[in-house]
JSON list of C-alpha atoms in Angstrom, two decimals:
[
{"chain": "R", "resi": 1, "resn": "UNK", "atom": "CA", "xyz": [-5.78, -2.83, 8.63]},
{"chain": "R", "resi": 2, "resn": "UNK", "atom": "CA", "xyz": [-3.87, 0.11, 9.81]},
{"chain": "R", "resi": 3, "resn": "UNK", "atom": "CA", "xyz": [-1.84, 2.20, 7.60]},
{"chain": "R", "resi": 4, "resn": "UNK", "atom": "CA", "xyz": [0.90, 4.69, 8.31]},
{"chain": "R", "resi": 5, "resn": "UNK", "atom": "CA", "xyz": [2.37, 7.42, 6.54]},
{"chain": "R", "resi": 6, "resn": "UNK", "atom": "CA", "xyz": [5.86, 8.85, 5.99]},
{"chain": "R", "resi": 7, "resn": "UNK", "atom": "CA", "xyz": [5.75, 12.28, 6.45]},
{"chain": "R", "resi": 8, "resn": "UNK", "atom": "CA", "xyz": [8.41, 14.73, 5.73]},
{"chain": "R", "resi": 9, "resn": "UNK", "atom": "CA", "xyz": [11.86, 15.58, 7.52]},
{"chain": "R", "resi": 10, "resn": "UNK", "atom": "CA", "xyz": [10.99, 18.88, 7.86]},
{"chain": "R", "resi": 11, "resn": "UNK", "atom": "CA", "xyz": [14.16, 20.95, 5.42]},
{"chain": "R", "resi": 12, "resn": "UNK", "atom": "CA", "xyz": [15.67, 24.20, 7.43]},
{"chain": "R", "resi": 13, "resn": "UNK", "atom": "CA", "xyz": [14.64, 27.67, 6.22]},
{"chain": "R", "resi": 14, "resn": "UNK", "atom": "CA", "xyz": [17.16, 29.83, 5.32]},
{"chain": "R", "resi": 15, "resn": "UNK", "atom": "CA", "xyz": [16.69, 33.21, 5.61]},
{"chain": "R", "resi": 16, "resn": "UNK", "atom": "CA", "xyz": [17.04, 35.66, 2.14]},
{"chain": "R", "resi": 17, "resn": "UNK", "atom": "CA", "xyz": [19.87, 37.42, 4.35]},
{"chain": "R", "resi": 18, "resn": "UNK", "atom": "CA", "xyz": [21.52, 34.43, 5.37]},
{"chain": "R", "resi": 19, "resn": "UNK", "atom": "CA", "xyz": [21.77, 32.53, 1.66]},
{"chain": "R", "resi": 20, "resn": "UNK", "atom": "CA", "xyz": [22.88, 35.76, 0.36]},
{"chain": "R", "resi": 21, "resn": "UNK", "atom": "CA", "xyz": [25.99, 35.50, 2.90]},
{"chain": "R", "resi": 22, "resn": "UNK", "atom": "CA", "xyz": [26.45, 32.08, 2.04]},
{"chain": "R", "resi": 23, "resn": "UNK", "atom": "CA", "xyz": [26.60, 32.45, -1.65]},
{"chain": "R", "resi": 24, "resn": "UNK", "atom": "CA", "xyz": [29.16, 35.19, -0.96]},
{"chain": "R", "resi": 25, "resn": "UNK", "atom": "CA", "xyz": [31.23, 32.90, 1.45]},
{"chain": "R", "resi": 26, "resn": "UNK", "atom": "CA", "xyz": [31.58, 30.41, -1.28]},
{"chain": "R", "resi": 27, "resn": "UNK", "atom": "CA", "xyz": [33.07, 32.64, -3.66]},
{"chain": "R", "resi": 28, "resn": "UNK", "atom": "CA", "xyz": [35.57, 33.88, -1.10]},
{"chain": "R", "resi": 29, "resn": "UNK", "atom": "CA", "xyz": [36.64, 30.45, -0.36]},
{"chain": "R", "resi": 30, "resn": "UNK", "atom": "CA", "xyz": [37.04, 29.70, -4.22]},
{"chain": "R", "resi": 31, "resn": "UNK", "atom": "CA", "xyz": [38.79, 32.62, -4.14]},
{"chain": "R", "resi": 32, "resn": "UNK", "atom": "CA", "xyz": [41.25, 31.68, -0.99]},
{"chain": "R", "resi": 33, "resn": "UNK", "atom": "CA", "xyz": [41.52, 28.33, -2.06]},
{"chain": "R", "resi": 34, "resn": "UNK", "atom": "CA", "xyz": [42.83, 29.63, -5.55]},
{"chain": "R", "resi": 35, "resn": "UNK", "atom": "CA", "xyz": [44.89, 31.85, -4.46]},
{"chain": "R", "resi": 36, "resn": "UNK", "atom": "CA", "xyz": [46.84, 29.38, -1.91]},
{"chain": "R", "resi": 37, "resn": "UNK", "atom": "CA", "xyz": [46.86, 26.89, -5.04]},
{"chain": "R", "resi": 38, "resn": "UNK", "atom": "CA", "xyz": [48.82, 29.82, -6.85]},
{"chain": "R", "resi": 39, "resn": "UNK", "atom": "CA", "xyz": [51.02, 30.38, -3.96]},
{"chain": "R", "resi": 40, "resn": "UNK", "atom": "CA", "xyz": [51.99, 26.72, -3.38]},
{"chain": "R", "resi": 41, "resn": "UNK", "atom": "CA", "xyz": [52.59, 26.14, -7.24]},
{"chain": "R", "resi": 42, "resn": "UNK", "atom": "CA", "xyz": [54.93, 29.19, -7.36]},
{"chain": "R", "resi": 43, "resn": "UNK", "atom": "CA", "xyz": [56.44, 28.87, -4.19]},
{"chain": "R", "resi": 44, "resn": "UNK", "atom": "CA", "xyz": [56.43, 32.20, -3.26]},
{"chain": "R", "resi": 45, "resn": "UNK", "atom": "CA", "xyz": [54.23, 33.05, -0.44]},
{"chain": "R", "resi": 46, "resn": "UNK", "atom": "CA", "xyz": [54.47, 36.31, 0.05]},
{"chain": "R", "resi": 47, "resn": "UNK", "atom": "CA", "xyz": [50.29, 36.73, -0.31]},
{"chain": "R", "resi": 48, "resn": "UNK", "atom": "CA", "xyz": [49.70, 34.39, 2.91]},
{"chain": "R", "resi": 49, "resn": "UNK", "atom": "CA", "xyz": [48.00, 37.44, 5.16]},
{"chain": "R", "resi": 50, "resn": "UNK", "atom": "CA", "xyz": [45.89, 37.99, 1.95]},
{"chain": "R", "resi": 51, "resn": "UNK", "atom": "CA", "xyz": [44.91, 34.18, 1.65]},
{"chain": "R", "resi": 52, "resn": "UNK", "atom": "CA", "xyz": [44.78, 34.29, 5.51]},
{"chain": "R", "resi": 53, "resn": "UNK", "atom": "CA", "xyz": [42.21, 37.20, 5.27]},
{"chain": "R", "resi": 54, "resn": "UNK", "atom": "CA", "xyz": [40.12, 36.21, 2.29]},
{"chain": "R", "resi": 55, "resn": "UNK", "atom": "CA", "xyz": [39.83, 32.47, 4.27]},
{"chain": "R", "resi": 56, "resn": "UNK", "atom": "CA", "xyz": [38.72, 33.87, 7.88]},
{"chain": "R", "resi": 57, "resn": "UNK", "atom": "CA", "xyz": [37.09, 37.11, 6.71]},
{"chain": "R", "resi": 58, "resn": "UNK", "atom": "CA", "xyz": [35.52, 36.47, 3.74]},
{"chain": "R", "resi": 59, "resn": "UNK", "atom": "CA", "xyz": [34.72, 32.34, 3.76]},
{"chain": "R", "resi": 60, "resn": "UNK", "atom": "CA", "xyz": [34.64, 31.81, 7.63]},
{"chain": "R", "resi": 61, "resn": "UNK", "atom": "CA", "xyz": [33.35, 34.84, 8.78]},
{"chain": "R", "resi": 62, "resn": "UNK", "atom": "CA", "xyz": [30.77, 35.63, 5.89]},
{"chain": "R", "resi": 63, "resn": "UNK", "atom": "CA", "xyz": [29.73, 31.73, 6.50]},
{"chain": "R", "resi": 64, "resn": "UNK", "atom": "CA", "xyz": [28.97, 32.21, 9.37]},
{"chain": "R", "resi": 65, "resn": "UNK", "atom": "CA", "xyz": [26.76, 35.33, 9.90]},
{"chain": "R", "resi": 66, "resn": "UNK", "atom": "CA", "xyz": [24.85, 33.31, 7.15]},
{"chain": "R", "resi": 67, "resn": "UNK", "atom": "CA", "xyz": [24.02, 31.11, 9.19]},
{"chain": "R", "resi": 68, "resn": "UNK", "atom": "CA", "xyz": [23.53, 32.98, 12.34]},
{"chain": "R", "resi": 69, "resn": "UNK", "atom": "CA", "xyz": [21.16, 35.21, 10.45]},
{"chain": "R", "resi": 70, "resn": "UNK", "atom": "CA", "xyz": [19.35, 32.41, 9.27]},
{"chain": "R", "resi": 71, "resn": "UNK", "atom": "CA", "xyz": [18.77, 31.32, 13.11]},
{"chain": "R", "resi": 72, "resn": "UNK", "atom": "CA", "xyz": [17.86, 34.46, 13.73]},
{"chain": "R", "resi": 73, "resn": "UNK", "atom": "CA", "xyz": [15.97, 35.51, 10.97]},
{"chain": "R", "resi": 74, "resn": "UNK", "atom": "CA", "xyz": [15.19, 38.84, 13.03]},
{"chain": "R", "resi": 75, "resn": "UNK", "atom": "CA", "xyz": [18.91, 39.98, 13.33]},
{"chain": "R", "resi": 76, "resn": "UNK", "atom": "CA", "xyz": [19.50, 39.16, 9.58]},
{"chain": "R", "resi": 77, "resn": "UNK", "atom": "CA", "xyz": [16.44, 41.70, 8.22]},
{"chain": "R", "resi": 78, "resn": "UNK", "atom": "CA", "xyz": [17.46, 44.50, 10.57]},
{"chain": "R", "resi": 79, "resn": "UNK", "atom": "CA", "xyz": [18.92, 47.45, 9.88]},
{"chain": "R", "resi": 80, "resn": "UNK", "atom": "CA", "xyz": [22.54, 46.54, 11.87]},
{"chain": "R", "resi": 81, "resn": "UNK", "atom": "CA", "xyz": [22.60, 43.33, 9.50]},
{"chain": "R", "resi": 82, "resn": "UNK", "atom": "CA", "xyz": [22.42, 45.16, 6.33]},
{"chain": "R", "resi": 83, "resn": "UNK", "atom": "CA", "xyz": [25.06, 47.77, 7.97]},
{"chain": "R", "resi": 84, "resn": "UNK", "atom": "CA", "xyz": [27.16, 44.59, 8.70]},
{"chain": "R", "resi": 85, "resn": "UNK", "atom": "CA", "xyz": [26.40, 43.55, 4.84]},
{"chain": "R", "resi": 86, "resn": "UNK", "atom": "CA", "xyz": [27.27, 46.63, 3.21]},
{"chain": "R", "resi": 87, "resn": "UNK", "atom": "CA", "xyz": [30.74, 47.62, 5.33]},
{"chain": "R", "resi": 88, "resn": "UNK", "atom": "CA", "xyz": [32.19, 44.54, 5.16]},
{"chain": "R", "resi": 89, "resn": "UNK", "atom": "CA", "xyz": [31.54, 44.20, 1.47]},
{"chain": "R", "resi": 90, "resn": "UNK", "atom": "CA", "xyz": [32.92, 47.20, 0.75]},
{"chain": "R", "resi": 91, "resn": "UNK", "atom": "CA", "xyz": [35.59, 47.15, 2.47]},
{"chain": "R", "resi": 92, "resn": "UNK", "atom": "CA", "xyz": [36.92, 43.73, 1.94]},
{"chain": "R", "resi": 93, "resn": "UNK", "atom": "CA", "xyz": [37.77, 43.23, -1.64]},
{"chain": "R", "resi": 94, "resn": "UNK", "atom": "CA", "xyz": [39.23, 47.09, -0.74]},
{"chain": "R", "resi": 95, "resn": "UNK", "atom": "CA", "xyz": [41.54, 45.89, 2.07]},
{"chain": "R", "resi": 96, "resn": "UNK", "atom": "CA", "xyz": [42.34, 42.79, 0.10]},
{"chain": "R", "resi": 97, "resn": "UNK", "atom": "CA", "xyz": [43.81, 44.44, -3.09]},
{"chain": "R", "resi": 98, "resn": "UNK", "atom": "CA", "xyz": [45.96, 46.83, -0.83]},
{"chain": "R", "resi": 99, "resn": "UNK", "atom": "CA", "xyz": [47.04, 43.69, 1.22]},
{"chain": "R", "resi": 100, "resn": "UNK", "atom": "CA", "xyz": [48.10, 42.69, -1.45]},
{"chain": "R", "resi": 101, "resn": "UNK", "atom": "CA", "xyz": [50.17, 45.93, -3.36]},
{"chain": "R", "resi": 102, "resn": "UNK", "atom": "CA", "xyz": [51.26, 46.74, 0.23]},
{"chain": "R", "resi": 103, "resn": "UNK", "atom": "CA", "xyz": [52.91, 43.14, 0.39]},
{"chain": "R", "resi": 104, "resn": "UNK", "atom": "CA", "xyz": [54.43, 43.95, -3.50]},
{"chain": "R", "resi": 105, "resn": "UNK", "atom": "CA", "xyz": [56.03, 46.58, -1.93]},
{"chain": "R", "resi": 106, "resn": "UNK", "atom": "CA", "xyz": [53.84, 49.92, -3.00]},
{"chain": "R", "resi": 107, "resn": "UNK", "atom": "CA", "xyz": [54.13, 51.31, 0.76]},
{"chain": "R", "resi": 108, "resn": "UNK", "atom": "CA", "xyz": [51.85, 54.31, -0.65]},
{"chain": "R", "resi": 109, "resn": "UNK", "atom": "CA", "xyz": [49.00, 52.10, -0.45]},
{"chain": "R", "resi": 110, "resn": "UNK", "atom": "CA", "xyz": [49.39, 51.99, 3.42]},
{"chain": "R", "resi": 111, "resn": "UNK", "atom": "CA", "xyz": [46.17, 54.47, 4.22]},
{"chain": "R", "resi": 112, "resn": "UNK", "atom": "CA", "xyz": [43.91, 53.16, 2.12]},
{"chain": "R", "resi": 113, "resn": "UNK", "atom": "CA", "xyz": [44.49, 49.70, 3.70]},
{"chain": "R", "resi": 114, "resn": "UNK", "atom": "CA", "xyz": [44.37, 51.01, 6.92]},
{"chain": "R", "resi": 115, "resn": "UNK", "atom": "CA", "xyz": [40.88, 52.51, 6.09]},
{"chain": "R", "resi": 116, "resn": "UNK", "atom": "CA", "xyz": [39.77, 49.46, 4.89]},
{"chain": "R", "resi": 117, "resn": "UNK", "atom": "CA", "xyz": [40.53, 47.92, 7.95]},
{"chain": "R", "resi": 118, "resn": "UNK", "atom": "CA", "xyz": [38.74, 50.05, 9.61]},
{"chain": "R", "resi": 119, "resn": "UNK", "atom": "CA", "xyz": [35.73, 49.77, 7.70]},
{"chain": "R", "resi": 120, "resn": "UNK", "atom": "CA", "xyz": [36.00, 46.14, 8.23]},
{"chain": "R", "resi": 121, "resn": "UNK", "atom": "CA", "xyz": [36.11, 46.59, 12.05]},
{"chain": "R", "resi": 122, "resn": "UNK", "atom": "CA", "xyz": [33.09, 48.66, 12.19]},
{"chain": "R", "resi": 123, "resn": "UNK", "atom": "CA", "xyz": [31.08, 46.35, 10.21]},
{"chain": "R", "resi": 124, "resn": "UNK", "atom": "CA", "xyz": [32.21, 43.35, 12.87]},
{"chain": "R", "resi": 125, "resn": "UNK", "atom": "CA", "xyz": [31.00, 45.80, 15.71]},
{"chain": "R", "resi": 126, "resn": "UNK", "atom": "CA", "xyz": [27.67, 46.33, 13.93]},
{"chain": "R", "resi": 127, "resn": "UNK", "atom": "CA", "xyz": [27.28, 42.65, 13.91]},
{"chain": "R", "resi": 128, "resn": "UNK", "atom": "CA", "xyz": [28.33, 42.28, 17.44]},
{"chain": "R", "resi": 129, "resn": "UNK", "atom": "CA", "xyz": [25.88, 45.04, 18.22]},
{"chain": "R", "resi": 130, "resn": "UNK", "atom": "CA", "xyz": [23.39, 43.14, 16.15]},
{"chain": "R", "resi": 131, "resn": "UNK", "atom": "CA", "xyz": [23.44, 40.18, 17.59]},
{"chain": "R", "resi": 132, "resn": "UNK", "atom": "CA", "xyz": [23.38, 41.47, 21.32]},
{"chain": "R", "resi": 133, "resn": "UNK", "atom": "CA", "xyz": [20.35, 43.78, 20.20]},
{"chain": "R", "resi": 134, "resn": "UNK", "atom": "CA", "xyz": [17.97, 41.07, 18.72]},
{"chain": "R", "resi": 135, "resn": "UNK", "atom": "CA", "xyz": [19.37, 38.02, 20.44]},
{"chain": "R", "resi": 136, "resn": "UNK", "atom": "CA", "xyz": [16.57, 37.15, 23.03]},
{"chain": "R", "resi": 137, "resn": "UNK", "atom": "CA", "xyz": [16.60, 34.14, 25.14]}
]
């Protein structure tokens, strides 16, 4: 008599790197998808760019270098993915609050958004360079 056995579906291995930016993905769409709840129960949309931004930036964006770096765990342990990390960390929840005064009207907030933004560009070029540094076919 011949017997078989059921092995295991192997599971996917995410990275430390890339469950970190997952986690943090999550919040940000709790945090968009609150925040457009708000807007449609008041009516008053004034904070779109900020959901727009938390959604794209934070959820979509974060989501996915999650899951890039857990592709390629080699790009998420370098030292361009932990630059990546760290800028647009800092600068996000930054360029989101003065989104959001700017929109409310306090115009004095203007440089430190535009810092922010910045910030936030030069952690998407240090994925970019990431990714075509430690991306090998």
């Amino acid at each position: 008599m011949q017997t078989t056995t059921v092995s295991s579906i192997p599971q996917p291995q995410f990275s430390r790197a890339g469950i970190i930016w997952l986690k943090l993905a999550v919040l940000y769409l709790i945090l968009g998808i609150s925040l457009g709840i708000a807007m449609g129960a008041s009516q008053n949309f004034t904070l779109r760019p900020v959901h727009a931004h938390i959604n794209l930036l934070g959820w979509t964006t974060m989501a996915l270098a999650g899951l890039i770096y857990s592709v390629f765990p080699k790009a998420g342990e370098s030292g361009l993915a932990r630059l990546h990390f760290w800028l647009l960390n800092l600068a996000l929840p930054v360029m989101m609050g003065a989104l959001t005064l700017l929109l409310l009207g306090h115009m004095g907030i203007a440089p430190v958004l535009a810092i922010a933004e910045i910030v936030a560009a030069l952690a998407i070029l240090a994925f970019a360079a990431n990714l075509f540094l430690n991306l090998k076919q």
